[in-house]
Amino acid sequence: MSGYSISELVTKSDTHANIELFFTAKPGALYCFVPAYRPQVTIRNYTAPKGAVVSVLGSNKAVKWQQKGADCLVDLSALHPGDVPDGLITIKIKG
């Protein structure tokens, strides 16, 4: 065992660093795993491809995003309970 709990690492704390997002990629797509819902997700130091399409897996709702300097801001505020599965949210950026 590693001696730490992943559920503790994704929880904000004043006593230790926390993990805000997890990532993986396939050719042409970046997947961003968000441990819990929040109205806006900032992907720091990431420039989405021109014309990229952002979606949330498991939802058919449109997701808005914008590039702000070096960061990509994904707006999840239009999602409501039931629009996405409970727990982990997966953002797909395809472009």
Coordinates of N, CA, C and O in Angstrom, one line a residue:
M1 N 0.8 -1.2 0.0 CA 0.0 0.0 0.0 C 0.9 1.2 0.0 O 2.0 1.2 0.5
S2 N 0.3 2.3 -0.5 CA 1.1 3.5 -0.6 C 1.1 4.4 0.7 O 2.0 5.3 0.8
G3 N 0.3 4.2 1.6 CA 0.3 4.9 2.8 C -0.5 6.2 2.7 O -0.4 7.1 3.6
Y4 N -1.2 6.5 1.6 CA -2.1 7.7 1.5 C -3.4 7.3 0.9 O -3.5 6.3 0.2
S5 N -4.4 8.2 1.1 CA -5.7 7.9 0.5 C -5.9 9.0 -0.6 O -5.8 10.2 -0.3
I6 N -6.3 8.5 -1.7 CA -6.6 9.4 -2.8 C -7.7 10.3 -2.5 O -7.7 11.5 -2.9
S7 N -8.7 9.9 -1.7 CA -9.8 10.8 -1.3 C -9.3 11.9 -0.5 O -9.9 13.0 -0.5
E8 N -8.3 11.8 0.3 CA -7.7 12.9 1.1 C -6.9 13.8 0.1 O -6.9 15.0 0.4
L9 N -6.3 13.3 -0.9 CA -5.5 14.2 -1.8 C -6.3 15.1 -2.7 O -5.8 16.1 -3.2
V10 N -7.6 14.8 -2.9 CA -8.4 15.6 -3.7 C -9.3 16.6 -2.9 O -10.0 17.4 -3.4
T11 N -9.1 16.5 -1.6 CA -9.8 17.4 -0.7 C -9.0 18.6 -0.3 O -7.8 18.4 0.1
K12 N -9.5 19.8 -0.5 CA -8.7 21.0 -0.2 C -8.4 21.0 1.3 O -9.2 20.7 2.1
S13 N -7.1 21.4 1.6 CA -6.7 21.4 3.0 C -5.6 22.5 3.1 O -4.8 22.8 2.2
D14 N -5.5 23.1 4.4 CA -4.5 24.0 4.7 C -3.2 23.3 5.1 O -2.2 23.9 5.2
T15 N -3.3 22.0 5.4 CA -2.1 21.3 5.9 C -1.3 20.5 4.8 O -0.2 20.0 5.1
H16 N -1.9 20.3 3.6 CA -1.2 19.5 2.6 C -1.7 20.0 1.2 O -2.7 20.6 1.1
A17 N -0.9 19.7 0.2 CA -1.2 20.0 -1.1 C -2.4 19.1 -1.6 O -2.6 18.0 -1.0
N18 N -3.2 19.6 -2.5 CA -4.3 18.7 -3.0 C -4.2 18.7 -4.5 O -3.7 19.5 -5.2
I19 N -4.8 17.6 -5.1 CA -4.9 17.4 -6.5 C -6.2 17.9 -7.0 O -7.3 17.5 -6.5
E20 N -6.2 18.9 -7.9 CA -7.5 19.4 -8.4 C -8.0 18.7 -9.6 O -9.2 18.5 -9.7
L21 N -7.2 18.2 -10.5 CA -7.6 17.5 -11.7 C -6.7 16.3 -12.0 O -5.5 16.4 -11.6
F22 N -7.2 15.4 -12.7 CA -6.4 14.3 -13.3 C -6.5 14.3 -14.8 O -7.6 14.8 -15.3
F23 N -5.5 13.9 -15.5 CA -5.5 14.0 -17.0 C -5.1 12.7 -17.7 O -4.3 12.0 -17.1
T24 N -5.6 12.5 -18.9 CA -5.1 11.5 -19.8 C -5.4 12.0 -21.2 O -6.2 12.9 -21.4
A25 N -4.8 11.4 -22.2 CA -5.0 11.9 -23.6 C -5.0 10.7 -24.5 O -4.4 9.7 -24.3
K26 N -5.7 10.9 -25.6 CA -5.7 10.1 -26.8 C -5.4 11.0 -27.9 O -5.6 12.2 -27.8
P27 N -5.0 10.4 -29.1 CA -4.8 11.3 -30.2 C -6.0 12.1 -30.5 O -7.1 11.6 -30.7
G28 N -5.8 13.5 -30.5 CA -6.9 14.4 -30.8 C -7.9 14.7 -29.7 O -8.8 15.5 -29.9
A29 N -7.6 14.2 -28.5 CA -8.5 14.5 -27.3 C -7.7 14.5 -26.0 O -6.9 13.7 -25.8
L30 N -8.1 15.5 -25.2 CA -7.6 15.5 -23.8 C -8.8 15.2 -22.9 O -9.9 15.8 -23.1
Y31 N -8.6 14.4 -21.9 CA -9.6 14.0 -20.9 C -9.2 14.6 -19.6 O -8.1 14.3 -19.1
C32 N -10.0 15.3 -18.9 CA -9.8 16.0 -17.7 C -10.8 15.4 -16.6 O -12.0 15.5 -16.8
F33 N -10.3 14.8 -15.6 CA -11.1 14.2 -14.6 C -11.2 15.1 -13.4 O -10.2 15.5 -12.8
V34 N -12.4 15.5 -13.1 CA -12.7 16.5 -12.0 C -13.3 15.7 -10.8 O -14.4 15.1 -11.0
P35 N -12.7 15.6 -9.7 CA -13.2 14.8 -8.6 C -14.6 15.1 -8.1 O -15.3 14.2 -7.7
A36 N -15.0 16.3 -8.2 CA -16.4 16.7 -7.7 C -16.8 17.9 -8.5 O -16.0 18.7 -9.0
Y37 N -18.1 18.1 -8.6 CA -18.7 19.2 -9.4 C -18.2 20.5 -8.9 O -18.1 20.7 -7.6
R38 N -17.9 21.4 -9.8 CA -17.7 22.9 -9.5 C -18.2 23.6 -10.7 O -18.1 23.1 -11.8
P39 N -18.7 24.8 -10.5 CA -19.2 25.6 -11.7 C -18.2 25.9 -12.8 O -18.6 26.1 -13.9
Q40 N -17.0 26.1 -12.4 CA -16.0 26.4 -13.4 C -14.7 25.7 -13.1 O -14.3 25.5 -12.0
V41 N -14.1 25.1 -14.2 CA -12.9 24.4 -14.1 C -11.8 25.1 -14.8 O -12.0 25.5 -16.0
T42 N -10.7 25.4 -14.2 CA -9.5 26.1 -14.8 C -8.5 25.0 -15.1 O -8.0 24.4 -14.1
I43 N -8.1 24.8 -16.3 CA -7.0 24.0 -16.7 C -5.8 24.9 -17.0 O -5.8 25.6 -18.0
R44 N -5.0 24.9 -16.0 CA -3.8 25.8 -16.0 C -2.8 25.4 -17.1 O -2.5 24.3 -17.3
N45 N -2.3 26.4 -17.7 CA -1.2 26.3 -18.7 C -1.6 25.3 -19.8 O -0.7 24.5 -20.2
Y46 N -2.8 25.3 -20.3 CA -3.3 24.5 -21.4 C -4.0 25.4 -22.4 O -4.9 26.1 -22.1
T47 N -3.5 25.3 -23.6 CA -4.2 26.0 -24.7 C -4.9 25.0 -25.6 O -4.3 24.1 -26.2
A48 N -6.2 25.1 -25.6 CA -7.0 24.2 -26.4 C -6.8 24.5 -27.9 O -6.6 25.6 -28.3
P49 N -6.9 23.4 -28.7 CA -6.7 23.6 -30.2 C -7.8 24.6 -30.7 O -9.0 24.6 -30.2
K50 N -7.5 25.3 -31.7 CA -8.5 26.2 -32.3 C -9.6 25.4 -32.8 O -9.5 24.3 -33.5
G51 N -10.9 25.8 -32.5 CA -12.1 25.1 -32.9 C -12.4 23.9 -32.1 O -13.2 23.0 -32.4
A52 N -11.7 23.7 -30.9 CA -12.0 22.6 -30.0 C -13.4 22.5 -29.6 O -14.1 23.6 -29.4
V53 N -13.9 21.3 -29.3 CA -15.2 21.1 -28.8 C -15.1 20.5 -27.4 O -14.3 19.5 -27.3
V54 N -15.7 21.1 -26.5 CA -15.7 20.6 -25.1 C -17.0 19.9 -24.7 O -18.1 20.5 -25.0
S55 N -16.9 18.8 -24.1 CA -18.1 18.1 -23.6 C -17.8 17.4 -22.3 O -16.7 17.2 -21.9
V56 N -18.9 17.0 -21.6 CA -18.8 16.2 -20.4 C -19.4 14.8 -20.7 O -20.5 14.7 -21.2
L57 N -18.6 13.8 -20.5 CA -19.0 12.5 -20.8 C -20.2 12.1 -19.9 O -20.3 12.4 -18.7
G58 N -21.2 11.5 -20.5 CA -22.4 11.1 -19.8 C -23.5 12.2 -19.8 O -24.6 12.0 -19.2
S59 N -23.2 13.3 -20.5 CA -24.2 14.4 -20.6 C -24.3 14.8 -22.0 O -23.4 14.8 -22.8
N60 N -25.6 15.2 -22.4 CA -25.8 15.7 -23.8 C -25.9 17.3 -23.8 O -26.2 17.9 -24.8
K61 N -25.6 17.9 -22.7 CA -25.7 19.4 -22.6 C -24.4 20.0 -23.2 O -23.3 19.5 -23.0
A62 N -24.6 21.1 -23.8 CA -23.5 21.9 -24.4 C -22.6 22.5 -23.2 O -23.2 22.9 -22.2
V63 N -21.3 22.5 -23.4 CA -20.4 23.0 -22.4 C -19.6 24.2 -23.1 O -19.0 24.0 -24.2
K64 N -19.7 25.3 -22.5 CA -18.9 26.5 -23.0 C -17.5 26.5 -22.4 O -17.3 26.0 -21.3
W65 N -16.6 27.1 -23.2 CA -15.3 27.2 -22.7 C -14.7 28.5 -23.3 O -15.2 29.0 -24.3
Q66 N -13.6 28.9 -22.7 CA -12.8 30.0 -23.3 C -11.4 29.9 -22.9 O -11.0 29.4 -21.9
Q67 N -10.6 30.5 -23.8 CA -9.1 30.6 -23.5 C -8.9 31.9 -22.9 O -9.3 32.9 -23.4
K68 N -8.2 31.9 -21.7 CA -7.9 33.1 -21.0 C -6.4 33.1 -20.7 O -6.0 32.4 -19.7
G69 N -5.7 33.8 -21.6 CA -4.2 33.7 -21.4 C -3.7 32.3 -21.6 O -4.0 31.7 -22.6
A70 N -2.9 31.8 -20.7 CA -2.4 30.5 -20.8 C -3.3 29.4 -20.3 O -3.0 28.2 -20.4
D71 N -4.5 29.8 -19.8 CA -5.4 28.8 -19.1 C -6.7 28.6 -20.0 O -7.1 29.5 -20.7
C72 N -7.2 27.4 -19.9 CA -8.5 27.1 -20.5 C -9.5 27.0 -19.4 O -9.4 26.3 -18.5
L73 N -10.6 27.8 -19.6 CA -11.7 27.9 -18.6 C -12.9 27.1 -19.1 O -13.4 27.5 -20.2
V74 N -13.3 26.1 -18.4 CA -14.5 25.3 -18.8 C -15.6 25.7 -17.9 O -15.5 25.6 -16.6
D75 N -16.8 26.1 -18.4 CA -17.9 26.5 -17.7 C -18.9 25.4 -17.5 O -19.5 24.9 -18.5
L76 N -19.1 24.9 -16.3 CA -20.0 23.8 -16.0 C -21.3 24.3 -15.4 O -22.1 23.5 -15.0
S77 N -21.4 25.6 -15.3 CA -22.6 26.1 -14.5 C -23.9 25.8 -15.1 O -24.9 25.9 -14.4
A78 N -24.0 25.4 -16.4 CA -25.3 25.1 -17.0 C -25.7 23.7 -16.7 O -26.8 23.3 -16.9
L79 N -24.8 22.9 -16.1 CA -25.2 21.5 -15.7 C -25.9 21.5 -14.4 O -25.6 22.3 -13.4
H80 N -26.9 20.7 -14.3 CA -27.7 20.6 -13.1 C -27.7 19.1 -12.5 O -27.3 18.2 -13.3
P81 N -28.1 18.9 -11.3 CA -28.2 17.5 -10.8 C -28.9 16.6 -11.8 O -30.0 17.0 -12.3
G82 N -28.4 15.5 -12.1 CA -29.0 14.6 -13.0 C -28.4 14.7 -14.4 O -28.6 13.8 -15.3
D83 N -27.8 15.9 -14.7 CA -27.2 16.1 -16.1 C -25.9 15.2 -16.2 O -25.6 14.9 -17.4
V84 N -25.2 15.0 -15.1 CA -24.0 14.2 -15.2 C -24.1 13.2 -14.0 O -24.8 13.4 -13.0
P85 N -23.4 12.0 -14.2 CA -23.4 11.1 -13.1 C -22.8 11.7 -11.8 O -21.9 12.6 -11.9
D86 N -23.2 11.2 -10.7 CA -22.6 11.6 -9.4 C -21.1 11.2 -9.3 O -20.7 10.2 -9.9
G87 N -20.4 12.0 -8.6 CA -19.0 11.7 -8.4 C -18.1 12.4 -9.4 O -18.3 13.5 -9.8
L88 N -17.2 11.6 -9.9 CA -16.2 12.1 -10.9 C -16.8 12.6 -12.2 O -17.7 11.9 -12.7
I89 N -16.4 13.7 -12.6 CA -16.8 14.3 -13.9 C -15.7 14.3 -14.9 O -14.6 14.6 -14.6
T90 N -16.0 13.8 -16.1 CA -15.0 13.7 -17.1 C -15.3 14.7 -18.2 O -16.3 14.7 -18.9
I91 N -14.3 15.6 -18.4 CA -14.4 16.7 -19.5 C -13.5 16.2 -20.6 O -12.4 15.8 -20.4
K92 N -14.1 16.2 -21.8 CA -13.4 15.8 -23.0 C -13.2 17.1 -23.9 O -14.1 17.8 -24.2
I93 N -11.9 17.3 -24.2 CA -11.6 18.5 -25.1 C -11.1 17.8 -26.4 O -10.0 17.2 -26.5
K94 N -11.9 18.0 -27.5 CA -11.6 17.4 -28.8 C -11.3 18.4 -29.8 O -12.0 19.4 -29.9
G95 N -10.1 18.3 -30.5 CA -9.8 19.3 -31.5 C -8.6 18.9 -32.2 O -7.9 18.0 -32.0

